[in-house]
XYZ file of C-alpha atoms in Angstrom:
455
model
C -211.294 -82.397 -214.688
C -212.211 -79.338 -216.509
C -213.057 -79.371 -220.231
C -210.430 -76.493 -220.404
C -207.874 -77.999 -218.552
C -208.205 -81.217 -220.189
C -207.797 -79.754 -223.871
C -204.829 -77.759 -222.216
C -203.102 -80.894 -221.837
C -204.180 -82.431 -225.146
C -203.146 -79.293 -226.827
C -199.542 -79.125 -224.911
C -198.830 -83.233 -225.033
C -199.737 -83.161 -228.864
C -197.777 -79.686 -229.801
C -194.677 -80.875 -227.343
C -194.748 -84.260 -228.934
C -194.061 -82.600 -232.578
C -192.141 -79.827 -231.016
C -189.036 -82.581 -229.503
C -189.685 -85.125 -232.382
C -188.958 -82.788 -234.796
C -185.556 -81.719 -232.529
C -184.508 -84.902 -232.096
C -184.596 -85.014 -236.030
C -182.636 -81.813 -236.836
C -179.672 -83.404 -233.565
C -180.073 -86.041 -235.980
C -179.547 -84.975 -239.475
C -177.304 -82.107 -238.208
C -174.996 -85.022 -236.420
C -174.727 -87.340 -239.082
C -173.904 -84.178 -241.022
C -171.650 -83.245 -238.493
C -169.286 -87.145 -239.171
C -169.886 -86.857 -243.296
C -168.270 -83.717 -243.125
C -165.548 -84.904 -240.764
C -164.988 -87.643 -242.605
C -164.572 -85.627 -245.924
C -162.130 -83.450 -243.906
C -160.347 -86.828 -243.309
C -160.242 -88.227 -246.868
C -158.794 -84.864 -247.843
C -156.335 -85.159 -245.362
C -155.274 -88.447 -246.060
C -155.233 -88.064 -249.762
C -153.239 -84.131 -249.652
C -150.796 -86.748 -246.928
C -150.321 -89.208 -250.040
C -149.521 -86.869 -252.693
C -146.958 -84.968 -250.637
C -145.237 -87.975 -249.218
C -145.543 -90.432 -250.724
C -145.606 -88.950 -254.778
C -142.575 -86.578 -253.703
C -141.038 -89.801 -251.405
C -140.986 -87.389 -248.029
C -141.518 -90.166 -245.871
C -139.847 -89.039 -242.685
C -140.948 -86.958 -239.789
C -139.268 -83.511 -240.266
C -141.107 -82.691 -243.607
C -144.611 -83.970 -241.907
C -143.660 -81.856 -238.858
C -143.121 -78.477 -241.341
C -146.321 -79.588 -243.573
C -148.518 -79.642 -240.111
C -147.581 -75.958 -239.315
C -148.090 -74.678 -242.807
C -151.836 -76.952 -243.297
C -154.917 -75.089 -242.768
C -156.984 -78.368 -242.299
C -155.130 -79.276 -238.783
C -157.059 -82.211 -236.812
C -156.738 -81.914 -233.578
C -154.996 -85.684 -232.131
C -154.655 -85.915 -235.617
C -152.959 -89.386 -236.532
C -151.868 -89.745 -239.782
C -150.652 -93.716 -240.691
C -148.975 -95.244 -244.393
C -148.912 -99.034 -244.928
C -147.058 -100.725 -248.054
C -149.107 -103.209 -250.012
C -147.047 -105.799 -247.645
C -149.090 -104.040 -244.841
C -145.816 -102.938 -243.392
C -145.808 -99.252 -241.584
C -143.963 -96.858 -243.716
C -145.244 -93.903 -241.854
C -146.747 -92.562 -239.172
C -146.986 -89.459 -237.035
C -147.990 -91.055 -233.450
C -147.201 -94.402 -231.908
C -149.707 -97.092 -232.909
C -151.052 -98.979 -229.937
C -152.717 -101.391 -231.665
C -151.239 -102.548 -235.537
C -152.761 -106.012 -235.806
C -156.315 -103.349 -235.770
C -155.263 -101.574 -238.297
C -153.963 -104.081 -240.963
C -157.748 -105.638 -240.107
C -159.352 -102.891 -241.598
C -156.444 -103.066 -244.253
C -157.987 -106.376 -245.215
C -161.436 -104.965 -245.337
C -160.374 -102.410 -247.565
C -158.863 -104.744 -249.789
C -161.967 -106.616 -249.836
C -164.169 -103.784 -250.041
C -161.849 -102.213 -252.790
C -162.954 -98.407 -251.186
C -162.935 -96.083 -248.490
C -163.387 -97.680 -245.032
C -165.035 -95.098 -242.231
C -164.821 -96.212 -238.897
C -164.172 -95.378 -235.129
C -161.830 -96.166 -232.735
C -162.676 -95.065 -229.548
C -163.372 -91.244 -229.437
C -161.734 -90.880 -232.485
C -163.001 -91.023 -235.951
C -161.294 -92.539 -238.599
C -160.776 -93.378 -242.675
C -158.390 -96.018 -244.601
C -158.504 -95.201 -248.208
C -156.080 -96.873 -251.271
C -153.173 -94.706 -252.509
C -151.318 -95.443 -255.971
C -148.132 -94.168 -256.728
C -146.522 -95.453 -260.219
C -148.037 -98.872 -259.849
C -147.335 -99.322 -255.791
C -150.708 -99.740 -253.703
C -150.659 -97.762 -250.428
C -153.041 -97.745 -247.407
C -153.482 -94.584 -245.587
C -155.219 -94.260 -242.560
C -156.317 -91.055 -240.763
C -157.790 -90.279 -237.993
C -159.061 -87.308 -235.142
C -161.465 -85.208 -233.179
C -163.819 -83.295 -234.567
C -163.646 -80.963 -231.673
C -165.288 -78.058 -233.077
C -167.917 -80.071 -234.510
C -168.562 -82.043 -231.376
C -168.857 -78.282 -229.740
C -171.481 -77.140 -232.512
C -173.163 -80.095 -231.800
C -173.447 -79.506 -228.098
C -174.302 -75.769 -228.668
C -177.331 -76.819 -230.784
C -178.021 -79.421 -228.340
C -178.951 -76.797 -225.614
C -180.162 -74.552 -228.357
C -182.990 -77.258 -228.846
C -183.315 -77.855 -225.060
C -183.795 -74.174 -224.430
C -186.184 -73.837 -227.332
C -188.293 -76.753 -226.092
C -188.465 -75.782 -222.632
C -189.329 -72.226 -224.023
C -192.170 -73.670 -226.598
C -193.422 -75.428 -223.882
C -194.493 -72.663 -221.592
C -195.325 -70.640 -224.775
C -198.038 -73.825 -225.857
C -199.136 -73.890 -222.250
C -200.279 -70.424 -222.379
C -201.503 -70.556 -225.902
C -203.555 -73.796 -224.984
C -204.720 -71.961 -221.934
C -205.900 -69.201 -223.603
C -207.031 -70.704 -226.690
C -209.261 -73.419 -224.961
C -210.496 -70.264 -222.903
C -211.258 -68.603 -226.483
C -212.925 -71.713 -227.384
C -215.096 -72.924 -224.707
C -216.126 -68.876 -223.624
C -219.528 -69.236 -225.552
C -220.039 -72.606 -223.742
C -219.608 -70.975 -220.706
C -222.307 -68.386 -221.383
C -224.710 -70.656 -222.464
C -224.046 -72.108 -218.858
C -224.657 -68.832 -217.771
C -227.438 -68.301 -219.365
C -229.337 -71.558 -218.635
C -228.490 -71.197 -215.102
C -231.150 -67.729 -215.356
C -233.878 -69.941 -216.670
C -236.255 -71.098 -213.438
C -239.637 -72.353 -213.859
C -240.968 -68.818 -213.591
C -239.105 -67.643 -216.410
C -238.902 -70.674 -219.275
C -239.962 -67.855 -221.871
C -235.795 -66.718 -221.920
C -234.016 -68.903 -224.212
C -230.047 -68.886 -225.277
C -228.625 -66.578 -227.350
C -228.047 -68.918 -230.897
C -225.308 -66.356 -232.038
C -224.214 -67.017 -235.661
C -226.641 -70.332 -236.035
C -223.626 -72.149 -238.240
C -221.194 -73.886 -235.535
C -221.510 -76.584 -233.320
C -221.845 -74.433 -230.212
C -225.042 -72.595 -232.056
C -226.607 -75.951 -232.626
C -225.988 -76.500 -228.916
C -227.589 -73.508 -228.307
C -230.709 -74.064 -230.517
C -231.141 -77.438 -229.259
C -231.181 -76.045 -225.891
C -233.939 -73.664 -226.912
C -235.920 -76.068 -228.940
C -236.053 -78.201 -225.335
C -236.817 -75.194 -223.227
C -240.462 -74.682 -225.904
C -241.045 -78.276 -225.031
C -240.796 -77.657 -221.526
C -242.880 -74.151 -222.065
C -245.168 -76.218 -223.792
C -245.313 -79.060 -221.224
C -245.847 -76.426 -217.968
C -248.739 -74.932 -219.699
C -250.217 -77.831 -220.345
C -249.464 -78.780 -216.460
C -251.076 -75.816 -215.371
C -254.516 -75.818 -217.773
C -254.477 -79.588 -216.610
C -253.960 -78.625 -213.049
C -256.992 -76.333 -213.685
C -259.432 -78.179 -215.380
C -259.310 -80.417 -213.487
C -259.855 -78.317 -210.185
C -262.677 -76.989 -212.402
C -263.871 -80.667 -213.078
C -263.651 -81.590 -209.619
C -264.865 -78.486 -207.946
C -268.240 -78.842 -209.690
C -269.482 -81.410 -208.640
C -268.270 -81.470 -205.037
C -269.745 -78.343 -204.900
C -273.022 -79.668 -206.533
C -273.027 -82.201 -203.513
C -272.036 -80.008 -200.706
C -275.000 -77.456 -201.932
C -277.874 -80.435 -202.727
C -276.822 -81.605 -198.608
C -276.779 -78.106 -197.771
C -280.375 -77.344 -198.585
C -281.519 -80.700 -197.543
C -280.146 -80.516 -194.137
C -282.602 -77.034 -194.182
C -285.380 -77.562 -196.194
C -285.929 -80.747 -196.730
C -288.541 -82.252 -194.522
C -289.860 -85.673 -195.059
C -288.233 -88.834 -196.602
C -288.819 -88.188 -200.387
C -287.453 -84.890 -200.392
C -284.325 -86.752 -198.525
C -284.319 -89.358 -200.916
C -284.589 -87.150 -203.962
C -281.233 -84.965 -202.507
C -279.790 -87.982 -202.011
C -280.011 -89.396 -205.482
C -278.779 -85.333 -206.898
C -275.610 -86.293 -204.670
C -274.713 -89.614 -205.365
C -274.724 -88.833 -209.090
C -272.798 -86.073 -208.625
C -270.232 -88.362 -206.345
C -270.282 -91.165 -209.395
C -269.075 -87.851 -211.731
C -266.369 -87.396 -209.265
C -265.429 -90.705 -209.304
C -265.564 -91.519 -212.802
C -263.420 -88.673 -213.393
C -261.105 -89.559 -210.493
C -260.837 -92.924 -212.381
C -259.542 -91.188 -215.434
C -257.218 -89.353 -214.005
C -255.711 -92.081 -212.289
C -256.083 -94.399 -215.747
C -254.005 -91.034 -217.496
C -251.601 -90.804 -214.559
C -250.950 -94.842 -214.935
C -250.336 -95.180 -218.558
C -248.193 -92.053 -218.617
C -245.319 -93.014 -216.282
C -246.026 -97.178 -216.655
C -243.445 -98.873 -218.185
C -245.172 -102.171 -219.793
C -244.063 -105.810 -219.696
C -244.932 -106.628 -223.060
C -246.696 -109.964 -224.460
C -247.754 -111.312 -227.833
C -251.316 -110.375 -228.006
C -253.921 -110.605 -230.828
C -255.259 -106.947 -231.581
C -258.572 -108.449 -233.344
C -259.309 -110.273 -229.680
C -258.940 -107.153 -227.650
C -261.396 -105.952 -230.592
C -263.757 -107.648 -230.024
C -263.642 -107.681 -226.521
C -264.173 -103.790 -226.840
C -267.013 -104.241 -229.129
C -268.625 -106.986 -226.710
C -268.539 -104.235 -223.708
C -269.379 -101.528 -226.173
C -272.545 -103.455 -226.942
C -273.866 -104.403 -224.069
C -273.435 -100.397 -223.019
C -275.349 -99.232 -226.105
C -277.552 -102.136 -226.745
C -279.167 -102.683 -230.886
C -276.026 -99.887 -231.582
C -274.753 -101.086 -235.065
C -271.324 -101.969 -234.982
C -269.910 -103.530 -238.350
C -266.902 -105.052 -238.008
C -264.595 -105.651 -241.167
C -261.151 -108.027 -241.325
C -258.833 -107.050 -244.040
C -255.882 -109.485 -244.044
C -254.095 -112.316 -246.146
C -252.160 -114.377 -243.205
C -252.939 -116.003 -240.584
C -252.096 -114.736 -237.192
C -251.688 -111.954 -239.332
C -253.068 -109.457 -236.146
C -250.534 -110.176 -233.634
C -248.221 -107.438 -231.782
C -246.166 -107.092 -228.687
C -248.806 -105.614 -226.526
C -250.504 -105.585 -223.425
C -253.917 -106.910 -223.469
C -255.814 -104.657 -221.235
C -254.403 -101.459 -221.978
C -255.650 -102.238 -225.564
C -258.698 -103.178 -224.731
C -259.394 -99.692 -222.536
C -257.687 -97.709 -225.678
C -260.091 -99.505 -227.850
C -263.016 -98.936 -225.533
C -261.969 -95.084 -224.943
C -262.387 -94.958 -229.210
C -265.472 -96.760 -229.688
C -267.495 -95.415 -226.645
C -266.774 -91.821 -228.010
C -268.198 -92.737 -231.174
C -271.264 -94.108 -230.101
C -271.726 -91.079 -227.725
C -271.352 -88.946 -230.293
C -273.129 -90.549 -233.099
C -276.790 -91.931 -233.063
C -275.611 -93.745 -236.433
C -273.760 -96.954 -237.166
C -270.436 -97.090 -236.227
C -268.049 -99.010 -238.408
C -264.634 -100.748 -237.210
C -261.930 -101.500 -239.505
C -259.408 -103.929 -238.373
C -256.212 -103.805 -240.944
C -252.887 -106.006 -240.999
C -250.672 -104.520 -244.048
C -246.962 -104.841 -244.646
C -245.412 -104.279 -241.110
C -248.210 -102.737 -239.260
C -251.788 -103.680 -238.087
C -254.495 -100.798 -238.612
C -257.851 -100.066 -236.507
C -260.366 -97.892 -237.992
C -263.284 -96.142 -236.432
C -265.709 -93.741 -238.324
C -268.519 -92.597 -236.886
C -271.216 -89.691 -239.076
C -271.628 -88.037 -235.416
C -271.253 -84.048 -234.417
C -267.784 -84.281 -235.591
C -264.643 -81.955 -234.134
C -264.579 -78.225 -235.128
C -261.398 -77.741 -236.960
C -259.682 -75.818 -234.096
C -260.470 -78.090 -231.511
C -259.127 -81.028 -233.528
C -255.120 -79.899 -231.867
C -256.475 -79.798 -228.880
C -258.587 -82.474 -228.591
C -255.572 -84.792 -227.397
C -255.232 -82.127 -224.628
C -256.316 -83.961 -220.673
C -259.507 -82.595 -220.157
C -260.625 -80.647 -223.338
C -263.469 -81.316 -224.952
C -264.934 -79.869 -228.394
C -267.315 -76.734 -228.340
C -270.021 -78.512 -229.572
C -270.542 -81.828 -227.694
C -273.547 -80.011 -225.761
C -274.805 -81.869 -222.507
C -273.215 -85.220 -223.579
C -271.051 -85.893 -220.810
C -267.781 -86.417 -220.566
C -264.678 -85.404 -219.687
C -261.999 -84.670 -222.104
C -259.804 -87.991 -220.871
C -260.752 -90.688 -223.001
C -258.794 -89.798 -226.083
C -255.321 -88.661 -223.758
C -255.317 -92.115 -222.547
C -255.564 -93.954 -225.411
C -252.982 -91.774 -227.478
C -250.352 -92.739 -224.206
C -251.581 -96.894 -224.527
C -251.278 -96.632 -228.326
C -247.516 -94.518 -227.830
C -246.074 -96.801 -225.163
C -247.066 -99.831 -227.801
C -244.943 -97.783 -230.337
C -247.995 -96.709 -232.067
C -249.457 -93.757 -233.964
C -252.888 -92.142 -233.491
C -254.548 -89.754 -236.213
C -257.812 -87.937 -236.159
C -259.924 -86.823 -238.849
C -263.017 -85.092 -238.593
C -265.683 -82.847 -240.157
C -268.224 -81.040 -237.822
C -271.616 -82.410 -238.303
C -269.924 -84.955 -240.956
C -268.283 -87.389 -238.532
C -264.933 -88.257 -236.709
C -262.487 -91.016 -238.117
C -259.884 -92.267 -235.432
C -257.110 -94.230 -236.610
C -254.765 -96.506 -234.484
C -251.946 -97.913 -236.261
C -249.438 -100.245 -233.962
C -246.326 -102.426 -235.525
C -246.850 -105.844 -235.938
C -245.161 -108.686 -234.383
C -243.220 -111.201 -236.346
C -243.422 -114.392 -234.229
C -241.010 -116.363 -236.723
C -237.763 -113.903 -236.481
């Protein structure tokens, strides 16, 4: 269902509900109005009935009979009944169908020592006490409100009419109020539905920047720079690495090339030969980090307790035997035991680790030194090498697939190393910071949350 219907409904059920409760409550009031006022009416009656008949001792028909034409308050099936204090009938203008009734509610009233209201039928009635020089009288009186009974009808389909007006009147309104409210949604629909991948430069329009709808609107646009940001960094991946992978193919396809024509005895063959399969291990290695980038961006990890200072050392073990009499200090700074355990995986850590160090010791013909850190909540690796160091605008790059610093020469490489081990050290929940000076050195820190084993 449509947002607009739905909050059509809403806004009709809710408005209708308040609409008829608050009818039902004026029928109400206005009916029990209606019988206090009847029943005053009555009271009068039967107390004006008392003082003429019974004070002035008229207690006969004929002077009733020319009181009812000349009485303004006329009842209509008005019933007009006088007991003694014996609870014999002294008077009355109808025939009583039912006496034993009416000397019941002469006994409440003598209990009750006041007015008694109460109906008979369609009737509504009163018995009140009525002294006369020291005699106790009951009179009873009783009738149809008839014209308040038709009041009360009228305003019954007064109400119903109003209702069933109101309620196509808060249909529309709803209609066109939801419209009113959900019309900026529905160009921000319009708008994102403009946006292709040719054109993520548009963003939505963020109007006033206050209400909900502009932070809908602004969140919108803050995704569409992401996604900006993310295709550009697609397409200078996409082309470095063409560029990357062009090279050296090419490289091999020429060195074949001019074998195949000039070459002439086996040493020249062998020499081509060796030019190519170089160039094929550059392909390779490269292929290798792609595919090591591609894996640890869309992997999702099954998670271990693993010790950070043994996938350390691991590193440092390869490291060394790749750049052997390299000095490699290691330093522990800690206060528990077990004190460098995390939820991890072991070899992604080890390859982030080796990414880190081997970049160092490429860089820098110095020591390297390795700081392994558990503090508070979180374990710490350190490495700080006094190499070439990163050129200040190349350090927000240099996390960028395939980009390497401006000054890193002939040292080869290719730009992946660091990518990867930002996505190992992110998918472990990590951070990764780099500092670095040119010609002073690089510091690379890894921090990753530490696991506690005993909660």
């Amino acid at each position: 269902m449509l947002i607009r219907n739905r909050l059509t409904i809403i806004f009709t059920l809710l408005a209708m509900a308040i609409q008829v409760t608050l009818s039902l409550l004026v029928w109400y009031f206005y009916s029990l109005y209606r019988q206090e006022e009847f029943y005053s009416r009555l009271e009068a009656k039967a107390r004006v009935t008392g003082r003429v008949l019974i004070s002035r001792r008229h207690l006969h028909d004929d002077f009733f009979k020319n009181m009812v034409r000349t009485d303004l308050l006329s009842i209509v099936e008005e019933q007009i009944s006088i007991y003694d204090s014996r609870h014999n009938l002294v008077f009355t203008n109808r025939t009583l169908k039912d006496s034993d009734y009416y000397k019941e509610k002469i006994e409440n009233l003598v209990t009750s020592n006041s007015l008694v209201e109460f109906k008979n039928g369609h009737l509504e009635s009163i018995m009140l006490l009525f002294q006369d020089r020291g005699q106790r009288f009951y009179i009873f009186a009783s009738g149809y409100d008839r014209i308040g009974f038709a009041k009360l009808g009228t305003l019954q389909q007064i109400l119903l009419l109003a209702n069933l007006l109101g309620f196509a009147l808060i249909v529309l309104a709803g209609w066109y109020f939801s419209g009113r409210v959900l019309k900026p949604i529905s160009q921000i629909v319009d708008e994102v539905e403009q946006i292709t991948a040719t054109r993520l430069d548009k963003r939505v329009d963020e109007r006033n920047r206050r209400d909900e709808i502009a932070q809908l609107a602004m969140t919108f646009n803050q995704m569409l720079f992401r996604l900006e940001d993310a295709f550009v960094s697609q397409r200078s991946f996409v082309s470095h690495a063409s560029h990357e992978l062009r090279t050296p193919l090419t490289n091999v396809l020429g060195t074949l090339e001019t074998s195949l024509r000039y070459d002439q005895n086996p040493a020249d063959w062998r020499d081509s030969m060796e030019i190519a399969v170089d160039e094929l291990k550059r392909v390779i290695a490269l292929t290798n980090g792609l595919l090591g980038l591609a894996k640890v961006t869309g992997s999702t990890l099954t998670l271990t307790s693993t010790q950070v200072d043994d996938c350390l050392l691991t590193a440092l073990g390869q490291i060394q035997s790749k750049y052997p009499g390299r000095n490699l200090p290691l330093q522990f700074v800690t206060t528990e035991e077990e004190a460098f355990t995390i939820k991890g995986n072991m070899m992604l850590l080890i390859t982030a680790f080796l990414n880190v160090l081997d970049n160092a010791c490429k860089y820098s013909d110095d020591a390297v030194s390795v700081l392994l850190e558990a503090r508070n909540d979180q374990i710490t690796v350190v490495v700080t090498d006094k190499g070439v160091g990163i050129a200040e605008t190349d350090v927000a790059h240099i996390l960028t697939p395939l980009y390497r610093g401006k000054n890193v020469g002939s040292v080869p490489g290719y730009g992946i190393g660091l990518a990867v081990t930002q996505k190992i050290v992110e998918l472990h929940q990590g951070s990764l910071q780099i500092a670095s000076s040119v010609d002073q050195g690089t510091t690379v820190t890894m921090i990753l949350p530490r696991y506690n084993q005993t909660a």
